[in-house]
Short mmCIF file of C-alpha atoms in Angstrom, two decimals:
data_model
loop_
_atom_site.label_atom_id
_atom_site.label_comp_id
_atom_site.label_asym_id
_atom_site.label_seq_id
_atom_site.Cartn_x
_atom_site.Cartn_y
_atom_site.Cartn_z
CA SER A 57 -25.52 6.26 16.94
CA GLY A 58 -21.71 6.90 16.98
CA LEU A 59 -21.08 3.69 18.85
CA ASP A 60 -23.02 1.62 16.33
CA LYS A 61 -21.11 3.21 13.50
CA MET A 62 -17.80 2.32 15.24
CA ARG A 63 -18.90 -1.32 15.56
CA VAL A 64 -19.86 -1.45 11.86
CA PHE A 65 -16.49 0.09 11.02
CA ARG A 66 -14.58 -2.58 12.90
CA LYS A 67 -16.73 -5.31 11.32
CA VAL A 68 -15.69 -4.01 7.91
CA PHE A 69 -12.05 -4.63 8.90
CA TYR A 70 -12.88 -8.25 9.86
CA ILE A 71 -14.99 -8.88 6.79
CA THR A 72 -12.45 -7.37 4.45
CA GLY A 73 -9.56 -9.25 6.06
CA ILE A 74 -11.33 -12.54 5.79
CA SER A 75 -12.18 -11.77 2.15
CA PHE A 76 -8.50 -11.08 1.44
CA LEU A 77 -7.50 -14.43 3.06
CA ILE A 78 -10.13 -16.28 1.07
CA GLY A 79 -8.81 -14.59 -2.04
CA ALA A 80 -5.28 -15.78 -1.15
CA VAL A 81 -6.46 -19.39 -0.72
CA ILE A 82 -8.46 -19.32 -4.03
CA LEU A 83 -5.48 -17.92 -5.98
CA THR A 84 -3.22 -20.57 -4.39
CA VAL A 85 -5.52 -23.36 -5.43
CA TRP A 86 -5.78 -21.78 -8.90
CA CYS A 87 -2.00 -21.81 -9.20
CA ILE A 88 -1.91 -25.48 -8.38
CA PHE A 89 -4.69 -26.71 -10.63
CA ALA A 90 -5.17 -24.14 -13.36
CA PRO A 91 -3.73 -24.82 -16.88
CA ILE A 92 -1.39 -21.83 -16.62
CA ASP A 93 0.32 -22.51 -20.02
CA THR A 94 -2.97 -22.55 -21.84
CA LEU A 95 -4.16 -19.39 -20.15
CA ALA A 96 -0.92 -17.57 -20.82
CA GLU A 97 -1.44 -17.99 -24.60
CA LYS A 98 -4.40 -15.60 -24.39
CA TYR A 99 -2.02 -12.85 -23.39
CA ASN A 100 -0.20 -12.48 -26.69
CA GLU A 101 -1.52 -9.03 -27.31
CA TYR A 102 -0.41 -8.03 -23.84
CA LEU A 103 3.03 -9.35 -24.48
CA VAL A 104 3.28 -7.43 -27.76
CA TRP A 105 2.31 -4.21 -26.03
CA LEU A 106 4.86 -4.87 -23.25
CA ALA A 107 7.60 -5.62 -25.73
CA ASP A 108 6.80 -2.28 -27.44
CA LEU A 109 6.95 -0.51 -24.07
CA GLU A 110 10.29 -2.05 -23.28
CA LEU A 111 11.74 -0.90 -26.69
CA LYS A 112 10.64 2.67 -25.93
CA ILE A 113 12.21 2.61 -22.50
CA ALA A 114 15.41 1.09 -23.98
CA ALA A 115 15.56 3.93 -26.41
CA ILE A 116 15.99 6.38 -23.58
CA GLU A 117 19.72 6.89 -23.42
CA SER A 118 19.99 7.97 -19.79
CA LYS A 119 18.31 5.95 -17.02
CA GLY A 120 18.57 9.14 -14.98
CA VAL A 121 15.71 10.47 -17.04
CA VAL A 122 13.56 7.44 -16.10
CA VAL A 123 14.40 7.99 -12.39
CA LEU A 124 13.49 11.65 -12.71
CA VAL A 125 10.13 10.75 -14.40
CA LEU A 126 9.40 8.19 -11.70
CA PHE A 127 10.02 10.72 -8.93
CA MET A 128 7.86 13.27 -10.74
CA LEU A 129 5.07 10.68 -10.83
CA PHE A 130 5.48 10.02 -7.15
CA PHE A 131 5.20 13.74 -6.54
CA VAL A 132 2.10 14.08 -8.72
CA LYS A 133 0.52 11.19 -6.90
CA CYS A 134 1.16 13.03 -3.64
CA ALA A 135 -1.00 15.89 -4.91
CA VAL A 136 -3.60 14.16 -7.16
CA PRO A 137 -4.77 10.57 -6.71
CA LEU A 138 -4.69 9.70 -10.46
CA TYR A 139 -3.15 6.26 -10.12
CA PRO A 140 -2.22 3.75 -7.44
CA PHE A 141 1.35 3.50 -6.06
CA SER A 142 1.42 -0.11 -7.18
CA ILE A 143 1.82 1.07 -10.80
CA LEU A 144 4.96 2.99 -9.89
CA PHE A 145 6.33 0.11 -7.95
CA VAL A 146 5.87 -2.21 -10.92
CA ALA A 147 7.14 0.30 -13.47
CA SER A 148 10.35 0.94 -11.61
CA ALA A 149 11.03 -2.84 -11.44
CA MET A 150 10.37 -3.25 -15.17
CA VAL A 151 13.13 -0.77 -15.92
CA PHE A 152 15.70 -1.48 -13.12
CA GLU A 153 17.07 -4.45 -11.23
CA LEU A 154 15.15 -5.34 -8.10
CA PRO A 155 17.57 -3.71 -5.55
CA VAL A 156 17.68 -0.44 -7.54
CA ALA A 157 13.89 -0.52 -8.04
CA MET A 158 13.32 -1.02 -4.29
CA LEU A 159 15.61 1.90 -3.57
CA ILE A 160 13.74 4.16 -5.93
CA ASN A 161 10.40 3.06 -4.51
CA CYS A 162 11.59 3.59 -0.94
CA LEU A 163 12.82 7.09 -1.70
CA GLY A 164 9.65 7.91 -3.57
CA MET A 165 7.51 6.80 -0.62
CA ILE A 166 9.69 8.73 1.81
CA LEU A 167 9.12 11.88 -0.32
CA ILE A 168 5.34 11.47 -0.35
CA MET A 169 4.94 10.49 3.27
CA SER A 170 7.15 13.38 4.41
CA ILE A 171 5.18 15.96 2.40
CA LYS A 172 1.85 14.74 3.70
CA TYR A 173 3.18 14.44 7.30
CA GLU A 174 4.43 18.03 7.20
CA ALA A 175 1.11 19.08 5.78
CA GLY A 176 -0.62 17.57 8.74
CA VAL A 177 1.80 19.25 11.16
CA HIS A 178 1.19 22.72 9.67
CA LEU A 179 -2.55 22.35 9.33
CA GLY A 180 -2.66 21.16 12.96
CA GLY A 181 -5.82 20.77 15.04
CA GLY A 182 -8.17 22.12 12.37
CA ASN A 183 -7.05 19.37 9.96
CA LEU A 184 -7.38 16.75 12.69
CA LYS A 185 -11.02 17.77 13.35
CA ARG A 186 -11.76 17.54 9.62
CA LEU A 187 -10.18 14.10 9.39
CA ILE A 188 -12.24 12.91 12.40
CA ARG A 189 -15.43 13.99 10.68
CA THR A 190 -14.53 12.10 7.48
CA SER A 191 -12.53 9.11 8.68
CA ARG A 192 -13.43 6.38 11.21
CA VAL A 193 -9.76 5.49 11.52
CA ALA A 194 -8.99 9.00 12.59
CA THR A 195 -11.84 8.94 15.13
CA GLU A 196 -10.48 5.75 16.71
CA LEU A 197 -6.88 6.83 16.47
CA VAL A 198 -7.18 10.07 18.45
CA GLU A 199 -8.20 8.00 21.48
CA THR A 200 -5.07 5.87 21.40
CA LYS A 201 -1.65 6.32 23.06
CA GLY A 202 1.87 6.37 21.67
CA GLY A 203 2.50 2.55 21.65
CA GLU A 204 -0.96 1.89 20.27
CA GLN A 205 -0.56 4.55 17.60
CA THR A 206 2.72 2.91 16.42
CA LEU A 207 1.11 -0.55 16.14
CA ILE A 208 -1.91 0.88 14.20
CA LEU A 209 0.45 2.81 11.87
CA PHE A 210 2.43 -0.31 11.11
CA LEU A 211 -0.75 -2.41 10.47
CA MET A 212 -2.22 0.33 8.23
CA ARG A 213 0.93 0.41 6.13
CA LEU A 214 0.60 -3.32 5.52
CA VAL A 215 -2.76 -2.87 3.82
CA PRO A 216 -2.75 -1.47 0.24
CA ILE A 217 -6.38 -0.24 0.35
CA ILE A 218 -5.67 2.16 3.23
CA PRO A 219 -4.81 5.62 1.70
CA ILE A 220 -1.15 6.58 2.40
CA ASN A 221 -1.75 10.37 2.02
CA ALA A 222 -4.62 10.56 4.55
CA ALA A 223 -2.81 8.34 7.09
CA SER A 224 0.43 10.38 6.78
CA GLN A 225 -1.46 13.68 7.25
CA LEU A 226 -3.33 12.27 10.17
CA TYR A 227 -0.12 11.29 12.00
CA GLY A 228 1.35 14.77 11.28
CA SER A 229 -1.73 16.35 12.89
CA LEU A 230 -1.35 14.07 15.86
CA ASP A 231 2.19 15.48 16.36
CA TYR A 232 3.62 11.99 16.14
CA ASP A 233 7.38 11.77 16.09
CA TYR A 234 8.51 12.15 12.51
CA TRP A 235 11.44 9.72 12.48
CA LYS A 236 9.44 7.02 14.18
CA PHE A 237 6.60 7.66 11.75
CA LEU A 238 9.00 7.33 8.78
CA ILE A 239 10.74 4.13 10.02
CA VAL A 240 7.56 2.30 10.96
CA SER A 241 5.90 3.37 7.70
CA ILE A 242 8.78 2.15 5.48
CA ILE A 243 8.99 -1.16 7.38
CA GLY A 244 5.21 -1.61 6.97
CA TYR A 245 5.39 -0.81 3.30
CA LEU A 246 8.23 -3.14 2.53
CA PRO A 247 5.94 -6.20 1.81
CA GLN A 248 3.98 -4.09 -0.65
CA MET A 249 6.95 -2.60 -2.37
CA LEU A 250 8.79 -5.91 -2.69
CA SER A 251 5.71 -7.74 -3.82
CA PHE A 252 4.83 -5.18 -6.55
CA SER A 253 8.50 -4.91 -7.52
CA VAL A 254 8.78 -8.72 -8.04
CA MET A 255 5.63 -8.51 -10.10
CA GLY A 256 7.28 -5.88 -12.23
CA ARG A 257 10.30 -8.08 -12.82
CA ASN A 258 7.96 -10.88 -13.98
CA ALA A 259 5.57 -8.70 -15.95
CA ARG A 260 6.38 -10.48 -19.23
CA ASN A 261 4.64 -13.60 -17.86
CA PRO A 262 1.59 -12.61 -15.69
CA PHE A 263 0.70 -16.31 -15.22
CA SER A 264 4.12 -17.23 -13.81
CA LEU A 265 4.57 -18.05 -10.10
CA GLY A 266 6.94 -15.15 -9.92
CA PHE A 267 4.03 -12.89 -10.73
CA ILE A 268 1.22 -14.63 -8.88
CA ILE A 269 2.95 -15.47 -5.61
CA PRO A 270 3.50 -11.79 -4.70
CA ILE A 271 -0.25 -11.24 -5.15
CA ILE A 272 -0.97 -14.18 -2.81
CA VAL A 273 1.49 -12.74 -0.25
CA LEU A 274 -0.15 -9.27 -0.52
CA LEU A 275 -3.67 -10.74 0.08
CA PHE A 276 -2.47 -12.87 3.00
CA VAL A 277 -0.51 -10.09 4.71
CA SER A 278 -3.28 -7.58 4.10
CA GLY A 279 -5.97 -9.98 5.46
CA ILE A 280 -4.01 -10.73 8.62
CA ALA A 281 -3.18 -7.02 9.16
CA LEU A 282 -6.93 -6.03 8.82
CA LEU A 283 -8.02 -8.75 11.27
CA VAL A 284 -5.36 -7.71 13.74
CA LEU A 285 -6.25 -4.02 13.28
CA GLY A 286 -9.93 -4.73 13.95
CA GLY A 287 -8.88 -6.70 17.01
CA VAL A 288 -6.64 -3.86 18.29
CA PHE A 289 -9.56 -1.40 18.09
CA ASP A 290 -11.78 -3.81 19.88
CA VAL A 291 -9.27 -4.40 22.70
CA ILE A 292 -8.70 -0.67 23.05
CA LYS A 293 -12.45 0.01 23.31
CA LYS A 294 -12.91 -2.79 25.94
CA VAL A 295 -9.96 -1.58 28.05
CA ARG A 296 -11.33 1.94 28.13
CA LYS A 297 -14.89 1.09 29.06
#
């Protein structure tokens, strides 16, 4: 039944959230006890490839060309899910200093979220019905109110595995305030963007703490967000019974 499916859906949030937290603990223990220097030696081929990539990037005379390419890749990602956003976050930080990379990533995400939000606005109710048929999050979200929708939006943005395009389009279809949508989304995405950007700055040594700690932070934040998200949906259901 539909009720049973909703219960299973919320259990998936809890199970996935706990799995992320366990992953964060395992990775933390690994950082403490693993022979990182020995393992890093196995990445010589990776380092050679990375050095070659850096030489090719350095050969580009204008960094403006790199920025343009990055924005084009953000736009392509908006239309076709060929690669994860994390790749773009890391790539920008490999080329630019962290503050500049964060600015580029923020602008890229604003571009994508705005396009998808507007698509949801223009498609309207028909698109909302389609999303409800294909997404359990959409099914639960249409039953919530303004404050609840804002909290759910923030929590969803904290989790890398929740598709940004579908969520943005959904909020556009709900006629949610655009500026509130944008501000909450960017704040929610900051931990992801910062973590992946720091990883990009430390890409030359994937076994360094500068590369691994952001992964631990991502797993921890995502795990907590999923547990809270599942709890929010449970509370909403109990209140409305």
